[in-house]
Short mmCIF file of C-alpha atoms in Angstrom, two decimals:
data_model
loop_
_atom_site.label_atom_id
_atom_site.label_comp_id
_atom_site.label_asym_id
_atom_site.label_seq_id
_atom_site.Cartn_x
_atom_site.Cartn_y
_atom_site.Cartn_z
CA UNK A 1 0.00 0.00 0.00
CA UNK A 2 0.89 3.72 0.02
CA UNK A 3 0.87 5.32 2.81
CA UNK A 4 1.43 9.09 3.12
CA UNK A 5 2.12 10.09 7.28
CA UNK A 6 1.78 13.88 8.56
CA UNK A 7 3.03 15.43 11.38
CA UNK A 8 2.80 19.22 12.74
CA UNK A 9 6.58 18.97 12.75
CA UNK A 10 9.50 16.53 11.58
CA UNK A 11 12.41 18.42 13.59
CA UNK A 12 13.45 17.82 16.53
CA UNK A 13 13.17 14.19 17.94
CA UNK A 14 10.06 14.04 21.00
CA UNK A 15 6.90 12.19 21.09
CA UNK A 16 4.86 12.15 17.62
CA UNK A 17 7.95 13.24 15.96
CA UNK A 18 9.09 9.07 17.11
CA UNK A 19 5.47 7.98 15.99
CA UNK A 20 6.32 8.91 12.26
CA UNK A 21 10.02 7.20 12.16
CA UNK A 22 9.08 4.29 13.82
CA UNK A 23 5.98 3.56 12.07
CA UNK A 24 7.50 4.63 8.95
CA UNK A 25 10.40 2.00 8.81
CA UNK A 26 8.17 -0.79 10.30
CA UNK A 27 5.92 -0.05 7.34
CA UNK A 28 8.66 -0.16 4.75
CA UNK A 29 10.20 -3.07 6.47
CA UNK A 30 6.74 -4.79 5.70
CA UNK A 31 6.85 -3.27 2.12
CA UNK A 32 5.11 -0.90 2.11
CA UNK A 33 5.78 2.43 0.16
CA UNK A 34 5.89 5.37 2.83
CA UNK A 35 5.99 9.07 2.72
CA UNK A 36 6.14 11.97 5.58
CA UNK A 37 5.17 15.46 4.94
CA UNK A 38 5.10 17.81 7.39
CA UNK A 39 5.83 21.70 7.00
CA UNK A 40 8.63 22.07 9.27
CA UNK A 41 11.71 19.87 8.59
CA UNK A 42 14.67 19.51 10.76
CA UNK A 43 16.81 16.74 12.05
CA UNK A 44 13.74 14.36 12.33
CA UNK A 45 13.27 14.58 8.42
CA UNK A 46 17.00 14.26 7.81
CA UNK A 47 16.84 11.10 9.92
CA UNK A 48 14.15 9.61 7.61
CA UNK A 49 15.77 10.58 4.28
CA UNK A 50 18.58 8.85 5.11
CA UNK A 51 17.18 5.68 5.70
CA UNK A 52 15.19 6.08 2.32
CA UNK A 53 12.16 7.34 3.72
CA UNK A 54 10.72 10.39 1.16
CA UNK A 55 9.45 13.38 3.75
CA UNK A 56 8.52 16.57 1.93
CA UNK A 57 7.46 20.33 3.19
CA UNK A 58 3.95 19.80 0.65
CA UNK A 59 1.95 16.54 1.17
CA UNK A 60 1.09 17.60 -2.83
CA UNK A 61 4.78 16.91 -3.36
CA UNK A 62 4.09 13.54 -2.66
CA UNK A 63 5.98 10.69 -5.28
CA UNK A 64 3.20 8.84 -5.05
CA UNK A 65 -0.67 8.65 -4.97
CA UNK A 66 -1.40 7.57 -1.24
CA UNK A 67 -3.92 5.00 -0.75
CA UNK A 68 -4.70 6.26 2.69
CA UNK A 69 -3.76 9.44 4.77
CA UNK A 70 -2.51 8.70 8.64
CA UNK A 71 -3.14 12.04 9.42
CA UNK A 72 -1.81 13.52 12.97
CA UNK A 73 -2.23 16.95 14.29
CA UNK A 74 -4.83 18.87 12.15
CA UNK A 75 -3.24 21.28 10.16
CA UNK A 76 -1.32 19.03 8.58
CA UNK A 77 -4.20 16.33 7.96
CA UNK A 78 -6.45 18.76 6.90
CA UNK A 79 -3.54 19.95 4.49
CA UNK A 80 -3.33 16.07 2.78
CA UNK A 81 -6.78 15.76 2.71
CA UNK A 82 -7.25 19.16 0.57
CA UNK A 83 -4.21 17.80 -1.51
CA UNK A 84 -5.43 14.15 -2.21
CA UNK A 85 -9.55 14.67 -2.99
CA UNK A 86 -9.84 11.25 -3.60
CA UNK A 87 -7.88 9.33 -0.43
CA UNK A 88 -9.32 8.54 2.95
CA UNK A 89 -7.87 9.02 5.97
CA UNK A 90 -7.48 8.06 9.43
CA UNK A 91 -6.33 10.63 12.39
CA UNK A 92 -4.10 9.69 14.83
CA UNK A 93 -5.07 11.23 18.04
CA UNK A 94 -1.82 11.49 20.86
CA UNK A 95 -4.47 13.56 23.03
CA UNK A 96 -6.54 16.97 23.03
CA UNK A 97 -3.55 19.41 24.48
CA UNK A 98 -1.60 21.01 22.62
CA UNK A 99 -3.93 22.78 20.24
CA UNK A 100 -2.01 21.06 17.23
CA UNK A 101 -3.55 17.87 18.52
CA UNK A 102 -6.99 18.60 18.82
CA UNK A 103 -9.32 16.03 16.26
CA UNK A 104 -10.74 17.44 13.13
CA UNK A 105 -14.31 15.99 11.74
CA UNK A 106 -14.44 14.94 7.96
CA UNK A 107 -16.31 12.94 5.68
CA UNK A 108 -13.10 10.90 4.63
CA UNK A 109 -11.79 10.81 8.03
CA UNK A 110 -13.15 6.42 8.58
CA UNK A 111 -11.32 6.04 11.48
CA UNK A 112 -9.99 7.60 14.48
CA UNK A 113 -6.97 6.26 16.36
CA UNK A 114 -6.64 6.95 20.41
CA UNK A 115 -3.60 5.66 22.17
CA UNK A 116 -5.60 4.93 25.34
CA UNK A 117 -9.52 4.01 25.99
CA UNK A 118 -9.94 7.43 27.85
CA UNK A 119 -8.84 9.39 24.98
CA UNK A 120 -11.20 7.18 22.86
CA UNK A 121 -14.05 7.52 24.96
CA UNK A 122 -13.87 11.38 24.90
CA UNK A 123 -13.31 11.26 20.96
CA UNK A 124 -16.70 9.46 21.24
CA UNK A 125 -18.01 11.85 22.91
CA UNK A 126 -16.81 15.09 21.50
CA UNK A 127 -16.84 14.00 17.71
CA UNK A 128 -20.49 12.37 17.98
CA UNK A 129 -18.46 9.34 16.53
CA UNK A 130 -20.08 5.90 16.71
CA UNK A 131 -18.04 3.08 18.21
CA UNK A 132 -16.82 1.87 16.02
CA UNK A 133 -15.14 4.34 14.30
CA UNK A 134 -13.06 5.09 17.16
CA UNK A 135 -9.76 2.32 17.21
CA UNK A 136 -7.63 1.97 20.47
CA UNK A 137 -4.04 2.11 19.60
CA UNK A 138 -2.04 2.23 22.45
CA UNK A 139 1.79 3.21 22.25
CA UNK A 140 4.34 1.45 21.36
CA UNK A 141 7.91 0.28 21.53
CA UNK A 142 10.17 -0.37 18.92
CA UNK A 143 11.93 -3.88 20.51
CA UNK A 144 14.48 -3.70 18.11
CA UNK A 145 15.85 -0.37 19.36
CA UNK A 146 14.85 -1.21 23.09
CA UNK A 147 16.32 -4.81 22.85
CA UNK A 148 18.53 -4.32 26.14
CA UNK A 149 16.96 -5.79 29.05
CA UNK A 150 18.41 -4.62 32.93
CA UNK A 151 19.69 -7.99 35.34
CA UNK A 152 16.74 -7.22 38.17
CA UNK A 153 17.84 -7.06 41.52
CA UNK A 154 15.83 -7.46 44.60
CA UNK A 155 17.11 -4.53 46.12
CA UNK A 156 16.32 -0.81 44.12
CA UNK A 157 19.28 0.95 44.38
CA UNK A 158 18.89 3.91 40.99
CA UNK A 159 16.02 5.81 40.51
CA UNK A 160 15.54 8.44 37.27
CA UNK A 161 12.38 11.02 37.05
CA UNK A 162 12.03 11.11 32.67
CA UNK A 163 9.74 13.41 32.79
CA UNK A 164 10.43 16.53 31.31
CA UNK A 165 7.37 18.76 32.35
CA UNK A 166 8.71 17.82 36.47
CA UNK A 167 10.47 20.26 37.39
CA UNK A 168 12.73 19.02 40.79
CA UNK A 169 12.18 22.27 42.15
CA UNK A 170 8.65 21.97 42.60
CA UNK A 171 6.34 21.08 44.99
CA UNK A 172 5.89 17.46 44.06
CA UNK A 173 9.47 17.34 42.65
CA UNK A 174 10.16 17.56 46.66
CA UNK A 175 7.79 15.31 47.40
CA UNK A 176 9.73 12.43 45.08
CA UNK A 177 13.17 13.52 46.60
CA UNK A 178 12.04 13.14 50.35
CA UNK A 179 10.21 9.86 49.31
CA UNK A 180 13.25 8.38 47.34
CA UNK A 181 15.71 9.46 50.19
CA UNK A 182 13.84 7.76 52.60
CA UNK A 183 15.20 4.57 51.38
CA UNK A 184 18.11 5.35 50.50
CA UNK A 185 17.70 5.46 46.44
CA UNK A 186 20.35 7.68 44.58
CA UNK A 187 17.88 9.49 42.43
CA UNK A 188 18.81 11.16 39.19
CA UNK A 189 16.63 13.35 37.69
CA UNK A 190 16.74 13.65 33.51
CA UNK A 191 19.31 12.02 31.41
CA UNK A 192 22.28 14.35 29.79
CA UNK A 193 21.18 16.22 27.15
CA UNK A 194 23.33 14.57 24.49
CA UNK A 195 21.94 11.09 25.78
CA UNK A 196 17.79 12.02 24.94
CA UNK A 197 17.46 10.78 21.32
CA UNK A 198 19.28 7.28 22.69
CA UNK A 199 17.17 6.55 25.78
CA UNK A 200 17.18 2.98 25.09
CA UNK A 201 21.38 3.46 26.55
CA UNK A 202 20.18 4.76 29.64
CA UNK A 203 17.33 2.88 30.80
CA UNK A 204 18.73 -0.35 31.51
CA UNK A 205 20.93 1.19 34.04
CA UNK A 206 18.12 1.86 36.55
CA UNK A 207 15.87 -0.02 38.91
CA UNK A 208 12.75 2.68 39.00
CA UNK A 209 11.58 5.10 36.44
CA UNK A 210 9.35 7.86 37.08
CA UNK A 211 7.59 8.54 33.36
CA UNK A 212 4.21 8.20 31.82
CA UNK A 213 3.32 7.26 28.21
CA UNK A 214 5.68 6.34 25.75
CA UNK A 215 8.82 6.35 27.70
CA UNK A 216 6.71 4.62 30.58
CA UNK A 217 6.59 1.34 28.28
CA UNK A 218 10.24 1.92 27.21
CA UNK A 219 11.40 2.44 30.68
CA UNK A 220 9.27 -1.28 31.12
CA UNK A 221 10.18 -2.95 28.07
CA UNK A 222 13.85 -2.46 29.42
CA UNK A 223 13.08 -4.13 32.54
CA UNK A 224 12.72 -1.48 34.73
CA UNK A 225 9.73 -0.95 37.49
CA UNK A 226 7.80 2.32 36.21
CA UNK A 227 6.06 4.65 38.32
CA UNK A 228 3.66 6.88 36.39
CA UNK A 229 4.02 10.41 37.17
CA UNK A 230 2.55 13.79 35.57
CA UNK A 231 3.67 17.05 36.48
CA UNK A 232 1.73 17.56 39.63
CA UNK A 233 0.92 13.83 40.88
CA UNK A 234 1.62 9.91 40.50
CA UNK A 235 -0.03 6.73 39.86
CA UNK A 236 2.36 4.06 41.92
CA UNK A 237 4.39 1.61 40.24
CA UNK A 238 2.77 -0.75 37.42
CA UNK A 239 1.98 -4.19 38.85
CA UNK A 240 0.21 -6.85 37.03
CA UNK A 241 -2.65 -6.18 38.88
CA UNK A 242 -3.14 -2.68 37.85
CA UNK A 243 -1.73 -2.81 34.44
CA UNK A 244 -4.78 -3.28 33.05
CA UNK A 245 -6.53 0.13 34.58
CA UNK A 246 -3.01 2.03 34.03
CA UNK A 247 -3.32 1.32 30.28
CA UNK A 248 -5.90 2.41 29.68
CA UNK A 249 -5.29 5.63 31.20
CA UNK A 250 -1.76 5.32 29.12
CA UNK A 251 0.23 4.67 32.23
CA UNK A 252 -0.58 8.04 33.27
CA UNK A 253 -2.05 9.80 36.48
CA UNK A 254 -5.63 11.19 35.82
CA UNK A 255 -6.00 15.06 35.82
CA UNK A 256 -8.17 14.07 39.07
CA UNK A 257 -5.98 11.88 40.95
CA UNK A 258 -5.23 13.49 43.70
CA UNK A 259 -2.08 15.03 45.22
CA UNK A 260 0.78 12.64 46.23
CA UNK A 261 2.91 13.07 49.49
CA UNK A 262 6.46 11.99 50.37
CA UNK A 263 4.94 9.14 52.81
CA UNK A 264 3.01 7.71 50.24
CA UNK A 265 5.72 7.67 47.30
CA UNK A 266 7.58 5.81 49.87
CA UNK A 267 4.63 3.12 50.74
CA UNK A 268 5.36 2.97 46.38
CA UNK A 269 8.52 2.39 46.61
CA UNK A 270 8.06 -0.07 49.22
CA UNK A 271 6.00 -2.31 46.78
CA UNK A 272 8.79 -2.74 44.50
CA UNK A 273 9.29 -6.46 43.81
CA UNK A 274 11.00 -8.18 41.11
CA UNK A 275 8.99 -10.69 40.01
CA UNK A 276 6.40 -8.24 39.72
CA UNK A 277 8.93 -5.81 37.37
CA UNK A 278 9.79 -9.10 35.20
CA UNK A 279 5.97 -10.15 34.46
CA UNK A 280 4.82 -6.19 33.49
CA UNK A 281 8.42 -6.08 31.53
CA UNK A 282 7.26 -9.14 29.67
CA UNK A 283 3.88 -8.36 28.89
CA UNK A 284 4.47 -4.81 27.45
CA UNK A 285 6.81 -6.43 25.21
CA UNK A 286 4.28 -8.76 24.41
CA UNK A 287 1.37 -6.68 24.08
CA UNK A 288 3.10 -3.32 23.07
CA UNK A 289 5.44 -4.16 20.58
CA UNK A 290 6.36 -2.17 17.28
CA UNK A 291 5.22 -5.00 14.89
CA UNK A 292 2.23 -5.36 16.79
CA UNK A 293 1.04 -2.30 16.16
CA UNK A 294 2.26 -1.77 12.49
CA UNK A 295 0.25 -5.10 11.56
CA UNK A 296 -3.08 -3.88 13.10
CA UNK A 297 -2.43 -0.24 11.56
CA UNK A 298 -2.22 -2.43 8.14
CA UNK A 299 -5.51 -4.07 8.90
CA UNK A 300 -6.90 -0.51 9.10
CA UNK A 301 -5.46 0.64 6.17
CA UNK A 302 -7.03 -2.25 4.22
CA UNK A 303 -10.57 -1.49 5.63
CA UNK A 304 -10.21 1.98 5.11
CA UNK A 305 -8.96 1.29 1.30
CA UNK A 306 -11.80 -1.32 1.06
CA UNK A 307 -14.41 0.56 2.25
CA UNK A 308 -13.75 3.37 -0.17
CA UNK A 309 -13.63 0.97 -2.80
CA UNK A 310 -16.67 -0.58 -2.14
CA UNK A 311 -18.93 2.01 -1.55
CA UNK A 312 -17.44 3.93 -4.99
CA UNK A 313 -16.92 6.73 -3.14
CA UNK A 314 -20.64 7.67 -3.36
CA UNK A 315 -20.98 8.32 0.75
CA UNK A 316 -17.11 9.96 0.77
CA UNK A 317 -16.81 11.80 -2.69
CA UNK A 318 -19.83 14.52 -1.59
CA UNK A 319 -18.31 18.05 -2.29
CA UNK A 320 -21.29 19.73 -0.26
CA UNK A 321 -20.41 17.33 2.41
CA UNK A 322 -16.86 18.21 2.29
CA UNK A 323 -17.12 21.92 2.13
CA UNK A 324 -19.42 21.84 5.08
CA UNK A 325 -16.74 20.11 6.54
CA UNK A 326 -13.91 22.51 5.61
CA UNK A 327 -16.26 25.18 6.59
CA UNK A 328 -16.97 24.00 10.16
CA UNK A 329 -13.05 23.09 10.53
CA UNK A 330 -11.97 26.34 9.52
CA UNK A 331 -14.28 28.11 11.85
CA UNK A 332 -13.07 26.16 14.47
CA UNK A 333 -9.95 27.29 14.23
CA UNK A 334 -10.70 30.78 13.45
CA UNK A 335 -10.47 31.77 17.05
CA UNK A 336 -6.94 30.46 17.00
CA UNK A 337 -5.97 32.64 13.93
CA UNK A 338 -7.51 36.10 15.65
CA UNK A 339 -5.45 35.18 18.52
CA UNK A 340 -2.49 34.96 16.49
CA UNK A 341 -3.20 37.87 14.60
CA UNK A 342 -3.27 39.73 17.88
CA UNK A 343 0.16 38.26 18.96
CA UNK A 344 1.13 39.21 16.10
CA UNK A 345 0.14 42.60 16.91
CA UNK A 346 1.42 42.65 20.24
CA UNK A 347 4.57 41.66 18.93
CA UNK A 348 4.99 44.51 16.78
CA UNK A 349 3.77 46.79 19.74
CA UNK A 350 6.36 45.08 21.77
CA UNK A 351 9.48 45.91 19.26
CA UNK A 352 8.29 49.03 18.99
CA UNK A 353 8.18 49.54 22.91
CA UNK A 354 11.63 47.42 22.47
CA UNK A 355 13.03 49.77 19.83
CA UNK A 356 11.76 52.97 22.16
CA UNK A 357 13.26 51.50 25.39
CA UNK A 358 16.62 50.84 24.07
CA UNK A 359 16.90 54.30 22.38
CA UNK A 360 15.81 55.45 26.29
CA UNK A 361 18.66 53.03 27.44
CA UNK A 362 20.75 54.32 25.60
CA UNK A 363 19.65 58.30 26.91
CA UNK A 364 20.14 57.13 30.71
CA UNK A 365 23.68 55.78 29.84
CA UNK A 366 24.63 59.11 28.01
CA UNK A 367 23.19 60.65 31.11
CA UNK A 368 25.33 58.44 33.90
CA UNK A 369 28.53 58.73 31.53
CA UNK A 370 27.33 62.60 31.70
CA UNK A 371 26.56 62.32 35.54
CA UNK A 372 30.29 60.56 35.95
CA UNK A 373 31.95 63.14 34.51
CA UNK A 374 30.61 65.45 36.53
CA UNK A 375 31.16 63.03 39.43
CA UNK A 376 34.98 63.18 38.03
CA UNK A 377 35.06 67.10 37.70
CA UNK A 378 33.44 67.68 40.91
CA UNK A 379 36.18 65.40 42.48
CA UNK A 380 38.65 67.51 40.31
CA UNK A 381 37.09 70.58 41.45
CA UNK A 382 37.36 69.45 45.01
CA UNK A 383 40.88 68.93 44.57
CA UNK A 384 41.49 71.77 43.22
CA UNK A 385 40.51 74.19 45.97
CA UNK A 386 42.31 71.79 48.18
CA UNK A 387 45.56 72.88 46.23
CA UNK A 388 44.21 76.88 46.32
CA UNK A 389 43.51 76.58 49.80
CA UNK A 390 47.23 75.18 50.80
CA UNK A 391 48.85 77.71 48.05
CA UNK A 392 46.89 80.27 49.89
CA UNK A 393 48.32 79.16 53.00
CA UNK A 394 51.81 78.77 51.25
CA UNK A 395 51.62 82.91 50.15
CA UNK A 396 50.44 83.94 53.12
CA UNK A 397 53.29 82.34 55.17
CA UNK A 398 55.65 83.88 52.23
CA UNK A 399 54.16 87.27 52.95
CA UNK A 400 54.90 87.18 56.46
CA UNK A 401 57.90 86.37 56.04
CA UNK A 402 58.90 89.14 53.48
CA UNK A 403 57.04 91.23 55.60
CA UNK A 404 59.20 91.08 58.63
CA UNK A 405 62.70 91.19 56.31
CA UNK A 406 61.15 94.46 55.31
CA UNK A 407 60.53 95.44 59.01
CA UNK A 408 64.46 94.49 59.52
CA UNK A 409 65.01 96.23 56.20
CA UNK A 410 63.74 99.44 57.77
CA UNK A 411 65.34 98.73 61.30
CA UNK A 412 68.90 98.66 59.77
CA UNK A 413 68.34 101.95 57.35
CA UNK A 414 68.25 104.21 60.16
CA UNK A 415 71.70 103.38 61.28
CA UNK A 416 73.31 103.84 58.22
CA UNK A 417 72.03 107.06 56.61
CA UNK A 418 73.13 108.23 60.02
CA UNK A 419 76.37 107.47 59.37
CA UNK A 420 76.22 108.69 55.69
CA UNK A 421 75.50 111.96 57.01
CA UNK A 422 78.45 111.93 59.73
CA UNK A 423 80.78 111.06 57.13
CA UNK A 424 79.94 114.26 55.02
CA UNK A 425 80.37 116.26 58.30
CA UNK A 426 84.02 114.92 58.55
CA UNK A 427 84.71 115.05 55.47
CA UNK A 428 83.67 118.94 54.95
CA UNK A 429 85.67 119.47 58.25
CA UNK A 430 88.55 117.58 57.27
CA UNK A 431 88.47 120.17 53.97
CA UNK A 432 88.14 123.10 55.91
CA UNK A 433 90.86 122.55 57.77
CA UNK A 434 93.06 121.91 55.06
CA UNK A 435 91.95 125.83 53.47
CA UNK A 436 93.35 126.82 55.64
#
């Protein structure tokens, strides 16, 4: 068959962005022709090209004519189903959060796919679909890329929180580290950054993982005991007697569990046994394998394709029914568009309020270099009369003193012009007497 996936986004490695290589190659692997399309590429797409996977930026681009559409995320599935009028499609539904996720409704959307029975229920419920229509396809794991298994120990000695949205400096972040401590489990929280795209490494090396979803079966396909956890609250570890309930809830805590304390994370902990972590690691393999789920996604496809073909397209082909369709979808997300429009807006606002406080910025420091330069010449200036004052000090100790050489000056002129005068007196006597 011919298969054309979409995805909101084929560039960095996370969650749906896995979805599309891993179903991709199993596909191919089972021969069947494959194609991504997606409207931002990245690393993800580069990935896929190189293992011969075609992934373009138009699903139009496509190199061949699809014989069904696994839509996920709706701009993009709405996108291929505008491109290919004449292919049905089935929509892949991770959850209703983000906004990219949310289900679409049209005619030549047959089936709907929901990775646990809650999400299918509320598709149900929200779409006005009938049962049928709405398939349970839980995650998976790809066993060849998760093929190491950890030796279980009785005693849990490593812990790892791989959740990204838990932050350790929360509230319930506290809550894990006071629970953990109390038994004495080193507890790491992520895995190095360089180390996320090959989780499959890290895994094996640790007795209890704190995850939900897809790495919650990886961290359990590897062997070790998983405790679902969301940002705010836990499950308790996966036991085979509550695998059942936690898959269907996609070994994650409900929105309405409640809050989890330290004590209780430790009663968790306490129920760690490994015969327990060996039968859930065994059945997720079993149950939630790759090849699993790419040979009931082909069964799909081949209802899907028959169904079409049977019917002649006379129920699916109806261009009233499909511009309804269009219509209702794109006034559904017309609220979305006016709310980018405005951030939009705002943004501009915001560079020019950017644009008018640097120039501002850029006043005050003129004005503080301004400011320190004064700062500088009224140090100078201070200075300054510091200098005046002591040269001030330094003439006026001069002037005294030339003052009293003067007063000397004056003493010792008296003196002398006396004796000028007594000399003349001697000398006109001395020449008198000579006369005569």
């Amino acid at each position: 068959m011919n298969i054309l996936i979409t995805n909101h986004s084929l560039s960095v490695p996370a969650g749906s962005e896995w979805v599309v290589i891993e179903l991709a190659m199993a596909l191919t692997r089972l021969g069947h022709r494959v194609a991504a399309a997606s409207t931002d590429l990245g690393e993800v797409a580069g990935l896929m090209r190189e293992v011969g996977i075609p992934v373009l930026s138009s699903s139009q681009d496509v190199p061949f004519c699809p014989d069904v559409i696994h839509g996920q995320h709706h701009l993009s599935t709405m996108e291929a189903l505008c491109a290919w009028p004449d292919v049905p499609a089935l929509y892949h539904c991770h959850g209703y959060v983000p906004w990219v996720e949310t289900p679409p409704r049209h005619p030549r959307i047959l089936r709907y796919l929901a990775m646990c029975e809650v999400l299918a229920e509320r598709l149900r419920i929200s779409l006005g679909c009938a049962v049928e229509e709405v398939l349970v396809m839980p995650n998976w794991v790809d066993l060849e890329r998760f093929h190491l298994q950890r030796e279980l120990s009785e005693k849990h000695r490593r812990a790892l929180v791989f959740k990204r949205s838990l932050s350790v400096n929360s509230w319930f972040g506290k809550q894990i580290r006071d629970g953990f401590a109390m038994h004495g489990v080193e507890l790491h929280w992520g895995i190095p950054p360089e180390m996320r795209v090959r989780p499959e490494i890290v895994l094996p090396d640790y007795d209890i993982v704190l995850a939900s979803g897809r790495s919650a079966l990886e961290a359990m396909a590897c062997g070790c005991s998983v405790m679902p956890v969301s940002a705010s609250t836990g499950a308790g570890l996966v036991l085979e007697s509550n695998f059942d309930r936690l898959s269907a809830q996609n070994f994650s805590p409900m929105r309405t569990d409640p809050w989890v304390t330290s004590r209780q994370i430790s009663e968790w902990i306490d129920g760690y046994h490994i015969s327990s972590a060996m039968a859930v690691s065994a059945r997720v393999r079993d149950e939630h394998s790759l090849s699993r789920a790419a040979a009931k996604l082909v069964r799909t496809y081949a209802y899907i394709a028959a169904s079409w073909e049977s019917d002649g397209g006379g129920l699916v082909r109806d261009s009233a029914r499909e511009s309804r369709a269009l219509s209702v979808y794109i006034r559904s997300i017309s609220p979305q568009i006016r709310e980018y429009q405005s951030l939009l807006n705002l943004r501009h606002e915001t560079a020019a309020l950017d644009k008018a406080l640097h120039a501002q910025a850029q006043q005050i420091d003129l004005l503080s270099k301004q400011i320190n330069d004064l700062r500088l010449l009224s140090v100078r200036n201070q200075e300054l009369e510091t200098s005046i004052t002591q040269l001030k000090r330094k003439l006026r100790r001069r002037a005294r003193k030339v003052e009293s050489i003067r007063v000397r000056a004056r003493r010792c002129w008296r003196p002398r012009a006396w004796a000028a005068r007594l000399g003349k007196l001697i000398r006109g006597f001395l020449a008198v007497r000579t006369v005569r």
